[in-house]
mmCIF file with all atom_site columns, C-alpha atoms in Angstrom:
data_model
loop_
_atom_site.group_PDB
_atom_site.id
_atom_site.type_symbol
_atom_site.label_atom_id
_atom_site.label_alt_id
_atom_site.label_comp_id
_atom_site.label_asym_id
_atom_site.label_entity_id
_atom_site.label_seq_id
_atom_site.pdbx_PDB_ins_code
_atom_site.Cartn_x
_atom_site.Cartn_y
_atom_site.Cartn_z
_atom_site.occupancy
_atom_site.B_iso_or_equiv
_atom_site.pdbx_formal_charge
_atom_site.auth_seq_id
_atom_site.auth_comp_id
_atom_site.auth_asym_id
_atom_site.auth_atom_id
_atom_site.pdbx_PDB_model_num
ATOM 1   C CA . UNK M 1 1   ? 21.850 -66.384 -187.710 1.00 77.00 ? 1   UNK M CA 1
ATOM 2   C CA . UNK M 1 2   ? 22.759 -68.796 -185.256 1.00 78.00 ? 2   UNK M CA 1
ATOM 3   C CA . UNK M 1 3   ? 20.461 -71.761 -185.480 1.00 74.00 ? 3   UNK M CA 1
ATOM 4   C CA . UNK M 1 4   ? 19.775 -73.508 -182.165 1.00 66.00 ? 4   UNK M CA 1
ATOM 5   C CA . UNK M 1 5   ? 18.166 -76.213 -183.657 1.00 68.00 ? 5   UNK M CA 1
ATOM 6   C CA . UNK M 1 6   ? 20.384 -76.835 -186.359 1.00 71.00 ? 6   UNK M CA 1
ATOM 7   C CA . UNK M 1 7   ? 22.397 -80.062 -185.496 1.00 77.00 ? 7   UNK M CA 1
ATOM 8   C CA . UNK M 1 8   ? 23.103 -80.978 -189.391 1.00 85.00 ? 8   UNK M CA 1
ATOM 9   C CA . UNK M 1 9   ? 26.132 -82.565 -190.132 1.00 86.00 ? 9   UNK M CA 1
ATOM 10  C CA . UNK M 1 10  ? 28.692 -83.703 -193.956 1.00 87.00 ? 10  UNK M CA 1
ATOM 11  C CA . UNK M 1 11  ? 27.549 -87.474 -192.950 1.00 87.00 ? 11  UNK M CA 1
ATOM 12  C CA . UNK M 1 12  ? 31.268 -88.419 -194.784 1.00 86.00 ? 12  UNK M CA 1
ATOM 13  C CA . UNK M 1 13  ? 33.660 -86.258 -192.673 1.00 85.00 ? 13  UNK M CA 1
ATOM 14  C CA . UNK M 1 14  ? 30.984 -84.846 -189.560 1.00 85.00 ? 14  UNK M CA 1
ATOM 15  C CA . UNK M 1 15  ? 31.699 -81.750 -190.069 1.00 84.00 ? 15  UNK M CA 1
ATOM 16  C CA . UNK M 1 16  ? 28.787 -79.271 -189.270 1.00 84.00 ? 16  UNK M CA 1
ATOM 17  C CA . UNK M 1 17  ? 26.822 -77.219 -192.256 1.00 89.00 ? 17  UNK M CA 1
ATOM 18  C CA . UNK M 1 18  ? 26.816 -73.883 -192.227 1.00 91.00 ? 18  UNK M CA 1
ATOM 19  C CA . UNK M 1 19  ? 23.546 -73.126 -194.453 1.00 91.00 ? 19  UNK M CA 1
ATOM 20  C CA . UNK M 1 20  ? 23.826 -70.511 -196.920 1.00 90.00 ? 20  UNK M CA 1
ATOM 21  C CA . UNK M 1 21  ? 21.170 -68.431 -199.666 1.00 89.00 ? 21  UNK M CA 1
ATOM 22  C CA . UNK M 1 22  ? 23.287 -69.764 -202.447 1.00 84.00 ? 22  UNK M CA 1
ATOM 23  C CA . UNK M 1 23  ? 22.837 -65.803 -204.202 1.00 85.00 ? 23  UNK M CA 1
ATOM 24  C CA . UNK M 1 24  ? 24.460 -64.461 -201.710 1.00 87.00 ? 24  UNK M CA 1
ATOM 25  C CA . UNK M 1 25  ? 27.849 -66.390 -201.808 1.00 84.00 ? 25  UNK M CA 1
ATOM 26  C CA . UNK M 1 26  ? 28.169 -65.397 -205.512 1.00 81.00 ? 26  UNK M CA 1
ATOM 27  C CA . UNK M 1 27  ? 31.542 -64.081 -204.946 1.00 82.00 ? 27  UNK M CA 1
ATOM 28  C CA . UNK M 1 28  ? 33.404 -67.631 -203.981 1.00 81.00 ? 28  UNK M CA 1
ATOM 29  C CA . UNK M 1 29  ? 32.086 -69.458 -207.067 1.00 80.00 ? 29  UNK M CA 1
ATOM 30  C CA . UNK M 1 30  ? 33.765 -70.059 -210.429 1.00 79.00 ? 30  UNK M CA 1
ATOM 31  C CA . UNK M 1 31  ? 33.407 -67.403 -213.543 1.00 82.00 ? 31  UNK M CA 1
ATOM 32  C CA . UNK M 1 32  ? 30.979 -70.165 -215.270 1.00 79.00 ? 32  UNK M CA 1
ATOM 33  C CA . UNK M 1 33  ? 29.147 -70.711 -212.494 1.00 80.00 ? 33  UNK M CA 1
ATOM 34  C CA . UNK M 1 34  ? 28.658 -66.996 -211.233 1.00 80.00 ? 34  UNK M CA 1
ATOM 35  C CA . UNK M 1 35  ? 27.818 -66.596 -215.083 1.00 80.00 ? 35  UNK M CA 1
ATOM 36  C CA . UNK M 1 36  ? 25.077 -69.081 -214.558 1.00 79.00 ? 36  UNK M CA 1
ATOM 37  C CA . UNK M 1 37  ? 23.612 -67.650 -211.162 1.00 79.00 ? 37  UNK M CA 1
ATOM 38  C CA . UNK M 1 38  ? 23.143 -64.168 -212.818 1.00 78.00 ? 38  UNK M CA 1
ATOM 39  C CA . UNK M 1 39  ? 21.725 -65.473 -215.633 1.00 81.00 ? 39  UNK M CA 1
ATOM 40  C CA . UNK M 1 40  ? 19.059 -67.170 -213.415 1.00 72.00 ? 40  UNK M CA 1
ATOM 41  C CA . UNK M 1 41  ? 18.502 -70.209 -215.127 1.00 73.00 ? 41  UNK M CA 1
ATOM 42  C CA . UNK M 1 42  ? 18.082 -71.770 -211.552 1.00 77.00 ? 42  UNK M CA 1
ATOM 43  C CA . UNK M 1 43  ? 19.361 -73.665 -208.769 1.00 76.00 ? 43  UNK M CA 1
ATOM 44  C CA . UNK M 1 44  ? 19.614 -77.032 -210.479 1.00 81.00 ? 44  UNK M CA 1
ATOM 45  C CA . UNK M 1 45  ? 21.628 -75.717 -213.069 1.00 82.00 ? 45  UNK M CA 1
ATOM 46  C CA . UNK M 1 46  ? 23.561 -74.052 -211.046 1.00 81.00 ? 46  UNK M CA 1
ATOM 47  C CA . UNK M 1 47  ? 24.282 -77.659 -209.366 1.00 82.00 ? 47  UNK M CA 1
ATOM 48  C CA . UNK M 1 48  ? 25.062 -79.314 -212.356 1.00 84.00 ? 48  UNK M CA 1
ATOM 49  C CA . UNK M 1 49  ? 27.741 -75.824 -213.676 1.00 84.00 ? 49  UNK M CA 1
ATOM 50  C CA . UNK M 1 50  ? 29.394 -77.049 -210.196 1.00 83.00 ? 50  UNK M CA 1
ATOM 51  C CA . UNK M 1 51  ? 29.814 -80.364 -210.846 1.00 84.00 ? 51  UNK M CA 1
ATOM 52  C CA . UNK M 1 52  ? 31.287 -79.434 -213.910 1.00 83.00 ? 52  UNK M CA 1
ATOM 53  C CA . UNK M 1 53  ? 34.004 -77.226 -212.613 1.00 83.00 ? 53  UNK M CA 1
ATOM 54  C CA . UNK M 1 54  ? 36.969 -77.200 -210.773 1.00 82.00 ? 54  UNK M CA 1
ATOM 55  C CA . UNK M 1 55  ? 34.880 -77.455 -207.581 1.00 83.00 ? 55  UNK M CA 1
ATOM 56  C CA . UNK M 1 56  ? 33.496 -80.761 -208.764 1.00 86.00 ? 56  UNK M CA 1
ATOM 57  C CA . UNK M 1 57  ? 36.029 -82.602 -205.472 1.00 88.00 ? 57  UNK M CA 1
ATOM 58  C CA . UNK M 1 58  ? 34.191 -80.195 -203.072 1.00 87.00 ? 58  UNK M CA 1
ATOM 59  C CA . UNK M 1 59  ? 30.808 -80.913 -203.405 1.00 86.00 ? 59  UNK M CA 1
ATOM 60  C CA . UNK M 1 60  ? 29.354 -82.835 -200.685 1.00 88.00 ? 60  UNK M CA 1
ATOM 61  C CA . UNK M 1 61  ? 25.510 -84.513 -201.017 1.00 87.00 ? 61  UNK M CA 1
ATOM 62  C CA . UNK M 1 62  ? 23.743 -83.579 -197.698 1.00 89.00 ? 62  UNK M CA 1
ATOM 63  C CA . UNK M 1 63  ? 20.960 -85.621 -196.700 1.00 88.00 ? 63  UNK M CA 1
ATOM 64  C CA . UNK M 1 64  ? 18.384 -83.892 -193.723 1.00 84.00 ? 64  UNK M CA 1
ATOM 65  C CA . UNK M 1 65  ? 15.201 -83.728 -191.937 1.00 81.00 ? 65  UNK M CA 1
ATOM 66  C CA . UNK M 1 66  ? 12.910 -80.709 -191.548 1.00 76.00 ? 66  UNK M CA 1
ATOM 67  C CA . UNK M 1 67  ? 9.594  -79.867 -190.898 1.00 69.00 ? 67  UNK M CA 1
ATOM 68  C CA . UNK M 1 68  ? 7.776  -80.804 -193.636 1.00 73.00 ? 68  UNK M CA 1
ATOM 69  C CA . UNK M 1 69  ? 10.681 -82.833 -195.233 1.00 77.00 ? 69  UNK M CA 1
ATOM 70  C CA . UNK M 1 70  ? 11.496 -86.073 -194.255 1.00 79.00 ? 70  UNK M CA 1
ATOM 71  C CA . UNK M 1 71  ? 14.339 -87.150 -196.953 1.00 82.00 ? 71  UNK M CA 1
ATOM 72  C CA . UNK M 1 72  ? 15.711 -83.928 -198.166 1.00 83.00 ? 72  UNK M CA 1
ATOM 73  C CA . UNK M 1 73  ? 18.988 -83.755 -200.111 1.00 85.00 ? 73  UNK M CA 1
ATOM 74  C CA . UNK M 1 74  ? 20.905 -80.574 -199.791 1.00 86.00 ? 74  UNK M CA 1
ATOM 75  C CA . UNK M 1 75  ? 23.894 -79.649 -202.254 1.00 86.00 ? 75  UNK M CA 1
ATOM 76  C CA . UNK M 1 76  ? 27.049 -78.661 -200.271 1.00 88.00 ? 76  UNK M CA 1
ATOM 77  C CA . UNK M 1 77  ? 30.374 -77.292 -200.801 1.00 88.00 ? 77  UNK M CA 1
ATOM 78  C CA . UNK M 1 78  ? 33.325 -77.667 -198.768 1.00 89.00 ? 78  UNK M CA 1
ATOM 79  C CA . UNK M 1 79  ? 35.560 -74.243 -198.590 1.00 89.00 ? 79  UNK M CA 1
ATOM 80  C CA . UNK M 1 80  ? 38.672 -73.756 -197.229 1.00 88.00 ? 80  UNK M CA 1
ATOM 81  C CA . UNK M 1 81  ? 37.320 -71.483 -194.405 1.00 86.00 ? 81  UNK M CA 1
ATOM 82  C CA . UNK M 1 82  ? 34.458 -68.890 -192.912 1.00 85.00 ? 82  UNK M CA 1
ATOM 83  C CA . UNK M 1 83  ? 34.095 -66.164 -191.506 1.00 82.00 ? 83  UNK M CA 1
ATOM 84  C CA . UNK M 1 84  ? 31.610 -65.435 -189.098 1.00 79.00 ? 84  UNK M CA 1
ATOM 85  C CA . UNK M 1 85  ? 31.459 -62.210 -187.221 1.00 76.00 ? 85  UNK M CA 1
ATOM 86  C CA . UNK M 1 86  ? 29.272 -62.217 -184.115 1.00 74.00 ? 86  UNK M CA 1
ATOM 87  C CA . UNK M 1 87  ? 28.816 -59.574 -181.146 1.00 76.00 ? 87  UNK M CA 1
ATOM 88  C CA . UNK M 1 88  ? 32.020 -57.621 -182.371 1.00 79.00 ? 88  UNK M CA 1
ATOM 89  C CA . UNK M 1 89  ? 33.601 -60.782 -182.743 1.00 78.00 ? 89  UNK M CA 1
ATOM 90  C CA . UNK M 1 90  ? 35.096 -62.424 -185.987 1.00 81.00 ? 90  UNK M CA 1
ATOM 91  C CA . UNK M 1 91  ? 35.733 -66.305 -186.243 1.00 79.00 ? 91  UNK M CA 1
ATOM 92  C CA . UNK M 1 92  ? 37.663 -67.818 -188.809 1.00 81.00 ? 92  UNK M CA 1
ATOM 93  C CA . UNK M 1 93  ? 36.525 -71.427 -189.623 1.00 81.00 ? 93  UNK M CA 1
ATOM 94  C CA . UNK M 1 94  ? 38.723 -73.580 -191.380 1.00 83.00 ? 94  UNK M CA 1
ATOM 95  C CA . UNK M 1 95  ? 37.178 -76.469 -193.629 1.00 85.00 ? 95  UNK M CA 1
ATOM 96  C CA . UNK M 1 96  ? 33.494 -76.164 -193.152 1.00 86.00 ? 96  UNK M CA 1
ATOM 97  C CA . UNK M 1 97  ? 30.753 -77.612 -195.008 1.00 90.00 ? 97  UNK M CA 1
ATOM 98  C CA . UNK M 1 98  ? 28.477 -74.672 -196.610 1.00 90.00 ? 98  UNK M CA 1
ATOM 99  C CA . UNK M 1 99  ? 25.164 -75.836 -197.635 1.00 90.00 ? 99  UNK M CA 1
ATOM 100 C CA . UNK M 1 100 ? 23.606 -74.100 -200.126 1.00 87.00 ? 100 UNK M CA 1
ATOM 101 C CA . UNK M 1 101 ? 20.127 -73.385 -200.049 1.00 87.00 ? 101 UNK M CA 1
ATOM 102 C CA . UNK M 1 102 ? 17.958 -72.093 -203.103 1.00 84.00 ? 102 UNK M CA 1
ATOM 103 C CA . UNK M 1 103 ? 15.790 -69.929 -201.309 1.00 87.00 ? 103 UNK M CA 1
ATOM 104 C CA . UNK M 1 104 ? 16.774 -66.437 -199.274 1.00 89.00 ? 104 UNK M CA 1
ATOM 105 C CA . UNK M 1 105 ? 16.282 -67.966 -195.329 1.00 88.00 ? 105 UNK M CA 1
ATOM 106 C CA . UNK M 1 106 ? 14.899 -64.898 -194.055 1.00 87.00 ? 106 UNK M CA 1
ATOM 107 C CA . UNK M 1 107 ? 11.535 -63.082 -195.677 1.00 87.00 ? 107 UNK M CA 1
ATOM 108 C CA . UNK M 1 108 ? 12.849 -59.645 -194.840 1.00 86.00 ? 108 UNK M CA 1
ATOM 109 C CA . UNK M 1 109 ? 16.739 -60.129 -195.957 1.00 82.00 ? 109 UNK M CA 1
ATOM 110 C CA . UNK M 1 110 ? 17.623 -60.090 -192.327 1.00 86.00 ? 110 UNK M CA 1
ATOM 111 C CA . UNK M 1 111 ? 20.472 -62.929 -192.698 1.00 87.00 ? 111 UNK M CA 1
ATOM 112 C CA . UNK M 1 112 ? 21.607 -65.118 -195.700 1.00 89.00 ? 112 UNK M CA 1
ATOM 113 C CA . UNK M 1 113 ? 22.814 -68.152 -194.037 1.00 88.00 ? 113 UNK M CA 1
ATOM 114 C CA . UNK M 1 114 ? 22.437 -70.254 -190.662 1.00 88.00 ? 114 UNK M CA 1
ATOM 115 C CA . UNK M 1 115 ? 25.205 -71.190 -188.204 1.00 85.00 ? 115 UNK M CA 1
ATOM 116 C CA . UNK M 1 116 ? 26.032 -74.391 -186.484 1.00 77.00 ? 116 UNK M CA 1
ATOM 117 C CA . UNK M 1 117 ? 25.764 -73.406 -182.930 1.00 77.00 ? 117 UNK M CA 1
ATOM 118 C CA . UNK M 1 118 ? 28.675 -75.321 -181.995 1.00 75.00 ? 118 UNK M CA 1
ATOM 119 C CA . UNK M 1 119 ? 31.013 -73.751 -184.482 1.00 72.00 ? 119 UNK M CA 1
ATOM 120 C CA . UNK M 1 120 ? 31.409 -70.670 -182.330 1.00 70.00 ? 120 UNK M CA 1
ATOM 121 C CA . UNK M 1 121 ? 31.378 -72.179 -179.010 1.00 67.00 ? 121 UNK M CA 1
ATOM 122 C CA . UNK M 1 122 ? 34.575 -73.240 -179.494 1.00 57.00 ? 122 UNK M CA 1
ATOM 123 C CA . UNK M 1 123 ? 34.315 -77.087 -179.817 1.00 48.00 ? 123 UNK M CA 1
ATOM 124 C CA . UNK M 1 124 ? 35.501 -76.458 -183.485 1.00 49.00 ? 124 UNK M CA 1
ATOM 125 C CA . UNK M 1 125 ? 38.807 -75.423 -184.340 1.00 48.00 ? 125 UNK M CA 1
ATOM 126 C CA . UNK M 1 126 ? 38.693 -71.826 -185.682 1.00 44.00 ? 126 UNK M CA 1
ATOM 127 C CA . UNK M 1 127 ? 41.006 -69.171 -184.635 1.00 46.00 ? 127 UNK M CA 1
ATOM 128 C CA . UNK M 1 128 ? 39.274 -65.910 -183.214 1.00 47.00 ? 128 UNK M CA 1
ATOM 129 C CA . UNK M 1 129 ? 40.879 -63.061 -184.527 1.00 46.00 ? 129 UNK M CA 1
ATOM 130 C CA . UNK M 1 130 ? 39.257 -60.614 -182.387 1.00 40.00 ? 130 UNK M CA 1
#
């Protein structure tokens, strides 16, 4: 989902968030941590199996604002590029920040992550690919 009001930003390197359902990014982590995510022992220890692995120089502290959170700390991960597909169209990100969130974003399992608006309006360098 492309998040309009999502301005949130990797306050080391400014690079915009793209804000992801941990669960459903299973696929990009490490055997010990994907081991620890369908075991279900929970988000926190699924933060500390990260730190812990070969990851460990990708993780990124994020700190934000929200409504009904004034000093919330979100646990990021930088990967080596995303790929968003919107309107028939597929971007390729390269280097973005993915938070990841420990609750589904959408009630109905509509979408598993939120967008940086500007990351497909082209101030960004990705490469469409079609």
């Amino acid at each position: 989902l492309i998040d309009t009001g999502n301005s949130l930003k990797d306050p080391v390197t400014n690079v915009p968030v793209i804000v992801v359902y941990y669960k459903a990014i299973l696929d990009i982590f490490p055997n010990e941590v994907k081991r620890i995510i369908k075991e279900g022992t929970g988000y926190h220890e699924v933060q500390k199996a990260l730190l812990n692995s070969s990851y460990k120089s990708r993780i990124r502290a994020i700190p934000y604002k929200a409504l009904g959170t004034n000093n919330g700390l979100l646990f990021g991960i930088r990967a080596d590029k995303a790929v968003v597909r919107l309107k028939r169209k597929t971007y390729a990100v390269d280097n973005p920040i993915i938070g990841l969130y420990e609750d589904p974003l959408s009630s109905g399992g509509e979408y598993d992550g939120l967008i940086y608006p500007e990351l497909i309006r082209g101030r960004y360098k990705y490469d469409k690919i079609s």
